[in-house]
CSV table of C-alpha atoms and ligand atoms in Angstrom, one decimal:
chain,number,residue,atom,x,y,z
D,162,MET,CA,17.4,-3.2,4.6
D,163,LYS,CA,16.5,-1.6,7.9
D,164,ALA,CA,15.9,-3.4,11.2
D,165,ARG,CA,12.3,-4.7,11.3
D,166,GLN,CA,10.4,-4.3,14.5
D,167,ILE,CA,8.6,-7.3,15.9
D,168,LYS,CA,7.5,-5.8,19.3
D,169,PRO,CA,8.5,-2.5,20.9
D,170,ASN,CA,12.3,-2.5,21.2
D,171,VAL,CA,12.6,-6.1,19.6
D,172,TYR,CA,13.9,-6.2,16.1
D,173,TRP,CA,14.7,-8.8,13.4
D,174,ILE,CA,18.1,-7.9,12.0
D,175,GLY,CA,18.5,-10.9,9.8
D,176,THR,CA,20.2,-11.7,6.5
D,177,ILE,CA,18.6,-13.4,3.5
D,178,ASP,CA,20.8,-15.8,1.5
D,179,TRP,CA,18.9,-16.1,-1.8
D,180,ASP,CA,21.7,-17.9,-3.6
D,181,ARG,CA,22.9,-20.6,-1.3
D,182,ARG,CA,22.1,-24.0,-2.7
D,183,LEU,CA,23.9,-26.4,-0.3
D,184,PHE,CA,24.2,-26.5,3.5
D,185,ASP,CA,26.9,-28.5,5.3
D,186,ALA,CA,28.1,-29.4,1.8
D,187,LEU,CA,25.2,-31.9,1.8
D,188,ILE,CA,21.8,-30.5,2.2
D,189,PRO,CA,20.1,-29.0,-0.9
D,190,LEU,CA,18.6,-25.5,-0.4
D,191,PRO,CA,16.3,-25.1,-3.5
D,192,ASP,CA,14.8,-21.9,-2.0
D,193,GLY,CA,17.9,-20.5,-0.3
D,194,THR,CA,17.8,-19.6,3.4
D,195,SER,CA,18.1,-16.9,6.0
D,196,TYR,CA,20.1,-16.3,9.1
D,197,ASN,CA,17.9,-14.4,11.6
D,198,SER,CA,19.5,-12.4,14.3
D,199,TYR,CA,17.5,-10.5,16.8
D,200,LEU,CA,18.1,-7.3,18.7
D,201,VAL,CA,16.4,-6.8,22.1
D,202,ARG,CA,16.7,-3.3,23.7
D,203,GLY,CA,15.9,-3.3,27.3
D,204,SER,CA,15.7,-0.2,29.5
D,205,GLN,CA,19.1,-1.0,31.0
D,206,LYS,CA,20.9,-3.6,28.7
D,207,VAL,CA,21.0,-4.6,25.1
D,208,ALA,CA,21.1,-8.2,23.9
D,209,LEU,CA,21.7,-9.6,20.4
D,210,ILE,CA,20.2,-13.0,20.0
D,211,ASP,CA,22.3,-15.2,17.7
D,212,THR,CA,24.4,-13.8,14.8
D,213,VAL,CA,24.5,-14.8,11.2
D,214,ASP,CA,26.7,-16.9,8.9
D,215,PRO,CA,30.1,-15.6,8.5
D,216,THR,CA,29.5,-15.0,4.7
D,217,LYS,CA,26.9,-12.3,5.9
D,218,THR,CA,28.8,-10.7,8.8
D,219,GLU,CA,29.1,-7.3,7.2
D,220,VAL,CA,25.3,-7.2,6.5
D,221,LEU,CA,24.8,-7.8,10.2
D,222,MET,CA,27.3,-5.2,11.2
D,223,THR,CA,25.5,-2.6,9.0
D,224,TYR,CA,22.3,-3.1,11.1
D,225,LEU,CA,24.5,-2.4,14.2
D,226,GLU,CA,26.2,0.7,12.9
D,227,ASP,CA,24.1,3.0,15.1
D,228,ASP,CA,24.2,0.8,18.2
D,229,PRO,CA,27.0,2.0,20.5
D,230,VAL,CA,26.5,-0.7,23.0
D,231,ILE,CA,25.7,-4.5,23.0
D,232,ASP,CA,25.9,-5.9,26.4
D,233,TYR,CA,25.2,-9.5,25.7
D,234,VAL,CA,25.4,-11.8,22.7
D,235,ILE,CA,23.0,-14.7,23.2
D,236,ALA,CA,24.4,-17.8,21.6
D,237,ASN,CA,21.6,-20.3,21.4
D,238,HIS,CA,23.7,-22.6,19.2
D,239,ALA,CA,27.3,-22.8,18.3
D,240,GLU,CA,27.0,-23.8,14.7
D,241,GLN,CA,28.7,-21.4,12.4
D,242,ASP,CA,25.6,-20.2,10.5
D,243,HIS,CA,24.4,-18.6,13.8
D,244,ALA,CA,27.6,-18.2,15.7
D,245,GLY,CA,30.1,-17.4,13.0
D,246,SER,CA,29.8,-13.6,13.2
D,247,ILE,CA,30.2,-13.5,17.0
D,248,PRO,CA,33.9,-12.8,16.9
D,249,ARG,CA,33.3,-9.7,14.7
D,250,VAL,CA,30.6,-8.5,17.1
D,251,LEU,CA,32.9,-9.0,20.1
D,252,GLU,CA,35.6,-7.0,18.3
D,253,LYS,CA,33.2,-4.1,17.8
D,254,TYR,CA,31.9,-4.3,21.4
D,255,PRO,CA,34.8,-5.1,23.7
D,256,ASP,CA,32.7,-5.2,26.8
D,257,ALA,CA,30.0,-7.6,25.4
D,258,LYS,CA,29.7,-11.0,26.9
D,259,VAL,CA,28.6,-14.2,25.1
D,260,VAL,CA,25.8,-15.8,27.0
D,261,THR,CA,25.5,-19.6,26.4
D,262,THR,CA,25.3,-23.0,28.0
D,263,PRO,CA,28.5,-24.5,29.4
D,264,LYS,CA,28.7,-26.9,26.4
D,265,GLY,CA,28.0,-23.9,24.2
D,266,ARG,CA,31.1,-22.1,25.7
D,267,ASP,CA,33.3,-25.2,25.1
D,268,LEU,CA,32.2,-25.4,21.5
D,269,LEU,CA,32.4,-21.7,20.7
D,270,ALA,CA,35.9,-21.5,22.3
D,271,ALA,CA,37.0,-24.5,20.1
D,272,LEU,CA,35.3,-23.5,16.9
D,273,LEU,CA,35.6,-19.7,16.9
D,274,LEU,CA,38.6,-19.3,19.3
D,275,ILE,CA,36.6,-17.0,21.6
D,276,PRO,CA,38.6,-16.3,24.8
D,277,GLU,CA,37.2,-17.8,28.0
D,278,ASP,CA,36.8,-14.4,29.7
D,279,ARG,CA,34.2,-13.3,27.1
D,280,PHE,CA,31.6,-15.9,28.3
D,281,ILE,CA,28.8,-16.0,30.8
D,282,THR,CA,27.3,-19.4,31.1
D,283,VAL,CA,23.7,-20.0,32.1
D,284,SER,CA,21.9,-23.0,33.5
D,285,ASP,CA,18.5,-24.3,32.5
D,286,GLY,CA,15.8,-21.9,33.5
D,287,GLU,CA,18.2,-19.1,34.5
D,288,THR,CA,17.1,-15.6,33.6
D,289,LEU,CA,18.9,-12.4,32.5
D,290,SER,CA,17.4,-9.0,33.1
D,291,LEU,CA,17.7,-6.3,30.5
D,292,GLY,CA,15.8,-3.9,32.7
D,293,ASP,CA,12.2,-3.9,31.5
D,294,LYS,CA,12.7,-7.2,29.6
D,295,THR,CA,13.7,-10.6,30.9
D,296,LEU,CA,15.4,-13.4,28.9
D,297,GLU,CA,14.8,-16.9,30.2
D,298,PHE,CA,17.1,-19.7,29.0
D,299,ILE,CA,15.8,-23.1,28.2
D,300,HIS,CA,18.4,-25.8,27.7
D,301,ALA,CA,17.4,-27.9,24.8
D,302,PRO,CA,20.2,-30.4,24.1
D,303,TRP,CA,20.1,-32.1,20.6
D,304,VAL,CA,18.0,-29.5,18.7
D,305,HIS,CA,20.4,-29.5,16.8
D,306,TRP,CA,23.7,-30.0,18.7
D,307,PRO,CA,24.2,-31.0,22.4
D,308,GLU,CA,24.9,-27.4,23.5
D,309,THR,CA,21.7,-26.0,22.2
D,310,MET,CA,19.4,-23.7,24.2
D,311,LEU,CA,16.2,-21.7,23.4
D,312,THR,CA,15.7,-18.1,24.7
D,313,TYR,CA,12.3,-16.9,25.9
D,314,LEU,CA,11.6,-13.1,26.1
D,315,ARG,CA,9.1,-13.2,29.0
D,316,GLU,CA,7.4,-9.8,28.7
D,317,ASP,CA,6.8,-10.1,25.0
D,318,LYS,CA,6.1,-13.9,25.0
D,319,ILE,CA,8.6,-14.5,22.2
D,320,LEU,CA,10.5,-17.7,21.8
D,321,PHE,CA,13.8,-17.5,20.0
D,322,PRO,CA,14.5,-21.3,19.3
D,323,CYS,CA,17.3,-20.9,16.8
D,324,ASP,CA,17.3,-23.9,14.6
D,325,LEU,CA,14.2,-25.5,16.1
D,326,PHE,CA,11.0,-24.7,14.0
D,327,GLY,CA,13.2,-23.2,11.3
D,328,SER,CA,12.9,-23.3,7.6
D,329,HIS,CA,15.4,-23.0,4.8
D,330,LEU,CA,13.5,-20.4,2.9
D,331,ALA,CA,14.8,-17.0,1.5
D,332,THR,CA,11.9,-14.6,1.6
D,333,THR,CA,11.3,-10.9,2.4
D,334,ASP,CA,8.3,-12.0,4.3
D,335,LEU,CA,9.0,-11.2,8.0
D,336,TYR,CA,6.1,-13.4,9.1
D,337,VAL,CA,4.6,-16.5,7.5
D,338,THR,CA,2.2,-15.4,4.7
D,339,ASP,CA,2.1,-18.3,2.4
D,340,GLU,CA,1.4,-21.2,4.9
D,341,GLY,CA,1.7,-23.9,2.2
D,342,GLN,CA,5.1,-22.8,1.1
D,343,VAL,CA,6.4,-22.5,4.7
D,344,TYR,CA,4.9,-25.8,5.7
D,345,GLU,CA,6.8,-27.5,2.8
D,346,ALA,CA,10.0,-25.7,3.7
D,347,ALA,CA,9.7,-26.4,7.3
D,348,LYS,CA,9.0,-30.1,6.8
D,349,ARG,CA,12.0,-30.4,4.6
D,350,TYR,CA,14.1,-28.7,7.3
D,351,PHE,CA,12.7,-31.0,9.9
D,352,ALA,CA,13.4,-34.1,7.8
D,353,GLU,CA,16.9,-33.1,7.0
D,354,ILE,CA,18.0,-31.6,10.3
D,355,MET,CA,15.7,-32.3,13.2
D,356,MET,CA,14.3,-35.9,12.5
D,357,PRO,CA,17.3,-37.7,14.0
D,358,PHE,CA,16.6,-35.9,17.2
D,359,ARG,CA,12.8,-36.4,17.4
D,360,THR,CA,12.9,-38.1,20.8
D,361,SER,CA,14.6,-35.0,22.3
D,362,ILE,CA,12.2,-32.7,20.4
D,363,GLU,CA,9.2,-34.6,21.8
D,364,LYS,CA,10.4,-33.7,25.3
D,365,HIS,CA,11.1,-30.1,24.4
D,366,LEU,CA,7.6,-29.7,22.8
D,367,GLU,CA,6.1,-30.9,26.1
D,368,LYS,CA,8.2,-28.5,28.0
D,369,LEU,CA,7.2,-25.7,25.8
D,370,ASN,CA,3.6,-26.4,26.5
D,371,THR,CA,4.1,-24.6,29.8
D,372,TYR,CA,5.1,-21.4,28.1
D,373,LYS,CA,2.7,-18.8,26.7
D,374,LEU,CA,4.0,-18.1,23.1
D,375,ASP,CA,2.7,-15.2,21.1
D,376,ILE,CA,5.6,-15.3,18.6
D,377,ILE,CA,8.2,-17.9,17.6
D,378,ALA,CA,11.2,-16.3,16.0
D,379,PRO,CA,13.5,-18.9,14.6
D,380,SER,CA,17.0,-18.3,13.2
D,381,HIS,CA,16.1,-19.6,9.7
D,382,GLY,CA,13.0,-18.7,7.6
D,383,PRO,CA,10.0,-16.4,8.4
D,384,ILE,CA,8.7,-15.7,12.0
D,385,TYR,CA,5.6,-17.4,13.2
D,386,ASN,CA,3.0,-15.0,14.6
D,387,LYS,CA,0.7,-17.9,14.9
D,388,PRO,CA,2.9,-20.4,16.7
D,389,SER,CA,0.4,-23.2,16.7
D,390,PHE,CA,1.0,-23.5,13.0
D,391,ILE,CA,4.5,-24.8,13.5
D,392,THR,CA,4.2,-26.5,16.9
D,393,GLU,CA,1.2,-28.5,15.7
D,394,ALA,CA,3.1,-29.4,12.5
D,395,TYR,CA,6.1,-30.6,14.7
D,396,ARG,CA,3.7,-32.7,16.8
D,397,ASN,CA,2.5,-34.4,13.7
D,398,TRP,CA,6.0,-35.0,12.3
D,399,VAL,CA,7.4,-36.2,15.6
D,400,PHE,CA,4.7,-38.4,16.9
D,401,GLY,CA,1.7,-38.2,14.6
D,402,PRO,CA,0.3,-41.2,12.9
D,403,LEU,CA,2.3,-42.9,10.2
D,404,ARG,CA,0.7,-43.2,6.8
D,405,ASN,CA,0.0,-45.8,4.3
D,406,ILE,CA,3.0,-44.8,2.2
D,407,VAL,CA,5.8,-46.7,0.5
D,408,VAL,CA,8.9,-44.7,-0.2
D,409,LEU,CA,10.8,-46.2,-3.0
D,410,PRO,CA,14.3,-44.9,-3.8
D,411,TYR,CA,15.9,-46.8,-6.6
D,412,ILE,CA,18.4,-47.0,-9.4
D,413,SER,CA,18.4,-49.1,-12.6
D,414,MET,CA,21.4,-49.5,-14.9
D,415,HIS,CA,20.1,-51.7,-17.7
D,416,GLY,CA,16.2,-51.8,-17.1
D,417,SER,CA,15.7,-54.9,-15.0
D,418,THR,CA,15.3,-53.1,-11.7
D,419,GLN,CA,13.3,-50.4,-13.5
D,420,LYS,CA,10.9,-53.0,-14.8
D,421,MET,CA,10.6,-54.5,-11.3
D,422,VAL,CA,9.9,-51.1,-9.8
D,423,GLU,CA,7.2,-50.3,-12.4
D,424,HIS,CA,5.4,-53.6,-11.7
D,425,PHE,CA,5.8,-53.3,-7.9
D,426,VAL,CA,4.5,-49.6,-7.9
D,427,GLY,CA,1.5,-50.7,-10.0
D,428,ALA,CA,0.7,-53.5,-7.7
D,429,LEU,CA,0.9,-51.3,-4.6
D,430,VAL,CA,-1.2,-48.6,-6.1
D,431,ASP,CA,-3.8,-51.1,-7.2
D,432,LYS,CA,-4.0,-52.1,-3.6
D,433,GLY,CA,-4.5,-48.6,-2.3
D,434,VAL,CA,-1.0,-47.8,-1.1
D,435,THR,CA,0.5,-44.4,-1.9
D,436,VAL,CA,4.0,-44.7,-3.4
D,437,LYS,CA,6.8,-42.1,-3.4
D,438,GLN,CA,9.2,-43.1,-6.0
D,439,PHE,CA,12.6,-41.5,-6.3
D,440,ASN,CA,15.1,-42.3,-9.1
D,441,LEU,CA,18.4,-41.6,-7.4
D,442,GLU,CA,20.1,-40.7,-10.6
D,443,ALA,CA,18.7,-37.2,-10.2
D,444,THR,CA,16.8,-37.0,-6.9
D,445,ASP,CA,17.0,-34.1,-4.5
D,446,ILE,CA,17.7,-35.9,-1.3
D,447,GLY,CA,15.8,-33.3,0.7
D,448,LYS,CA,12.6,-34.6,-1.1
D,449,LEU,CA,13.5,-38.2,-0.2
D,450,ALA,CA,14.1,-37.1,3.4
D,451,MET,CA,10.7,-35.4,3.6
D,452,ALA,CA,8.9,-38.5,2.2
D,453,LEU,CA,10.4,-40.5,5.1
D,454,VAL,CA,8.9,-38.3,7.7
D,455,ASP,CA,5.6,-40.1,7.9
D,456,ALA,CA,5.9,-43.1,5.6
D,457,ALA,CA,5.4,-46.6,7.2
D,458,THR,CA,7.6,-48.5,4.7
D,459,MET,CA,10.7,-48.0,2.5
D,460,ILE,CA,11.5,-50.4,-0.2
D,461,ILE,CA,15.0,-50.0,-1.9
D,462,GLY,CA,15.3,-50.8,-5.5
D,463,THR,CA,18.9,-51.6,-6.6
D,464,PRO,CA,20.9,-53.4,-9.2
D,465,THR,CA,24.1,-55.2,-8.1
D,466,VAL,CA,27.4,-53.3,-8.7
D,467,LEU,CA,30.6,-55.2,-7.9
D,468,VAL,CA,28.6,-57.5,-5.6
D,469,GLY,CA,27.0,-54.8,-3.5
D,470,PRO,CA,24.2,-52.2,-4.0
D,471,HIS,CA,24.7,-49.3,-6.5
D,472,PRO,CA,26.7,-46.6,-4.7
D,473,ASN,CA,23.9,-44.0,-5.0
D,474,ILE,CA,21.7,-46.6,-3.1
D,475,ALA,CA,24.3,-47.0,-0.5
D,476,HIS,CA,24.4,-43.2,-0.1
D,477,ALA,CA,20.6,-43.1,0.3
D,478,ALA,CA,20.6,-46.0,2.8
D,479,PHE,CA,23.4,-44.3,4.9
D,480,LEU,CA,21.4,-41.1,4.9
D,481,ALA,CA,18.1,-42.9,5.9
D,482,ASN,CA,20.0,-44.6,8.6
D,483,ALA,CA,21.4,-41.2,9.9
D,484,LEU,CA,18.0,-39.5,9.7
D,485,ARG,CA,16.3,-42.2,11.8
D,486,PRO,CA,12.8,-41.9,10.3
D,487,ARG,CA,9.9,-43.9,12.0
D,488,LEU,CA,9.8,-46.5,9.3
D,489,GLN,CA,8.1,-49.8,10.4
D,490,PHE,CA,8.9,-52.0,7.4
D,491,ILE,CA,11.9,-52.1,5.0
D,492,SER,CA,12.9,-54.4,2.2
D,493,VAL,CA,14.9,-54.6,-1.1
D,494,ILE,CA,14.0,-55.4,-4.6
D,495,GLY,CA,16.5,-55.6,-7.5
D,496,SER,CA,18.5,-57.6,-10.1
D,497,TYR,CA,21.9,-59.1,-10.4
D,498,GLY,CA,23.9,-60.6,-13.2
D,499,TRP,CA,26.2,-63.3,-11.6
D,500,GLY,CA,26.0,-62.8,-7.9
D,501,SER,CA,24.9,-60.4,-5.2
D,502,LYS,CA,25.4,-59.5,-1.6
D,503,ALA,CA,23.4,-56.3,-2.0
D,504,VAL,CA,20.8,-57.2,0.6
D,505,GLU,CA,23.3,-58.2,3.2
D,506,GLN,CA,25.4,-55.1,2.6
D,507,LEU,CA,22.3,-52.8,2.8
D,508,ALA,CA,21.1,-54.5,5.9
D,509,GLY,CA,24.4,-53.7,7.5
D,510,MET,CA,24.1,-50.0,6.5
D,511,VAL,CA,20.8,-49.4,8.4
D,512,PRO,CA,21.3,-50.4,12.0
D,513,ASN,CA,19.5,-47.4,13.3
D,514,LEU,CA,16.3,-48.2,11.6
D,515,GLU,CA,14.0,-50.2,14.0
D,516,ALA,CA,12.0,-51.6,11.2
D,517,GLU,CA,10.8,-55.1,10.4
D,518,VAL,CA,12.7,-56.4,7.4
D,519,LEU,CA,10.2,-58.0,4.8
D,520,ALA,CA,11.4,-60.8,2.5
D,521,PRO,CA,13.4,-59.1,-0.3
D,522,VAL,CA,12.9,-59.8,-4.1
D,523,ILE,CA,16.3,-60.3,-5.7
D,524,ILE,CA,16.4,-61.8,-9.1
D,525,LYS,CA,18.9,-62.9,-11.7
D,526,GLY,CA,18.6,-60.9,-14.9
D,527,PHE,CA,15.4,-59.5,-16.4
D,528,PRO,CA,12.2,-60.2,-14.4
D,529,ARG,CA,10.0,-63.2,-15.4
D,530,ALA,CA,6.5,-64.1,-14.5
D,531,GLU,CA,7.5,-65.7,-11.2
D,532,ASP,CA,9.4,-62.6,-10.3
D,533,PHE,CA,6.4,-60.4,-10.9
D,534,LYS,CA,4.4,-62.8,-8.7
D,535,ALA,CA,7.0,-62.4,-5.9
D,536,LEU,CA,6.7,-58.6,-6.2
D,537,ASP,CA,2.9,-58.9,-6.0
D,538,ASN,CA,3.3,-61.0,-2.8
D,539,LEU,CA,5.6,-58.4,-1.3
D,540,ALA,CA,2.9,-55.7,-2.1
D,541,SER,CA,0.2,-57.9,-0.5
D,542,THR,CA,2.4,-58.3,2.6
D,543,ILE,CA,2.9,-54.6,2.8
D,544,VAL,CA,-0.9,-53.9,2.5
D,545,LYS,CA,-1.5,-56.5,5.2
D,546,LYS,CA,1.1,-55.0,7.5
D,547,HIS,CA,-0.2,-51.5,6.9
D,548,LYS,CA,-3.8,-52.5,7.7
D,549,GLU,CA,-2.7,-54.2,10.9
D,550,GLY,CA,-0.7,-51.1,11.8
D,551,GLY,CA,-3.7,-48.9,11.2
D,552,PHE,CA,-1.8,-46.7,8.8
D,553,ALA,CA,-4.2,-44.7,6.7
F,660,FEO,FE1,21.2,-23.4,11.5
F,660,FEO,FE2,22.5,-26.1,13.4
F,660,FEO,O1,22.6,-24.5,12.4
């Protein structure tokens, strides 16, 4: 593939990873991903903005075969999927400098063993002239790591935000063409990677309001030539209204919790609540994370295993706690045989969730009439709480 021009002397030189199915040995990538690197040729200097995952280094180097000089490698983010090819680029261009934040320098030196004399550190708002093009650096800690920055190409009004606004989507489309597909992929990406940092992102979104943006060129997924498509989506995901949704991750070993879940879901649906039910025997955790973006409530369904929750449920609770969704209400339903501390143990696993805990429904054995009544009551409580909260 050849370099693809975005604006005069600004090129996408990314790599598409069609086959990758897991990121960070954790996050499912059902649609693969891409690592987007960009080349900016100014009248006096040449800058490479971010590199690619080390598994794709040689693809990146092929794009650069005919470039005798790279003056600057802009490292917006030190994570290896963007920075991992920097050492190889520095090897080819011995005079090139890595431009990054002070924290970026520390991390890149630690992770990739880049010598100290190869760095130029930049402060928030600092600019770098390439001649007829000017790069402005916007410090943006915690989107995704503490060292992160965004780069703005002033003359062309292009924002290079690295991870922010990205999507894990392998596609040959340079720009967004299928908005539905990209919205889904970008929401999944937000849920899995950005949601824990939504307070920081809210501030960065405000800051970006002061920039004129013609193009947002992230380092994963297609480029946005209608930036409001993704900035509005982020506003909605970060601080838009929560919805009248119950997310229900569950496991059942012998059918008791399954029966409770079926009854409970029916009761909620009858009362007008949308339910997103996930059997964790076979759930793509990315879909669970997406459901948590704008749901008002999560109810966990678990049997008792060795006194505690089922290990798959513990995994989901740990994940939900780490992702810090905006949930307002949580509770647990489930069954045990001879004793259970599942509720207490689950409560201890979600200290980050600032949600009201509703009375759980934990029963012995298979559910009876009084247990179904308790589930109906929990459903009624949720409906009342959602109405009071104005969740539509
Ligand atoms: Fe795409 Fe935080 O790396």
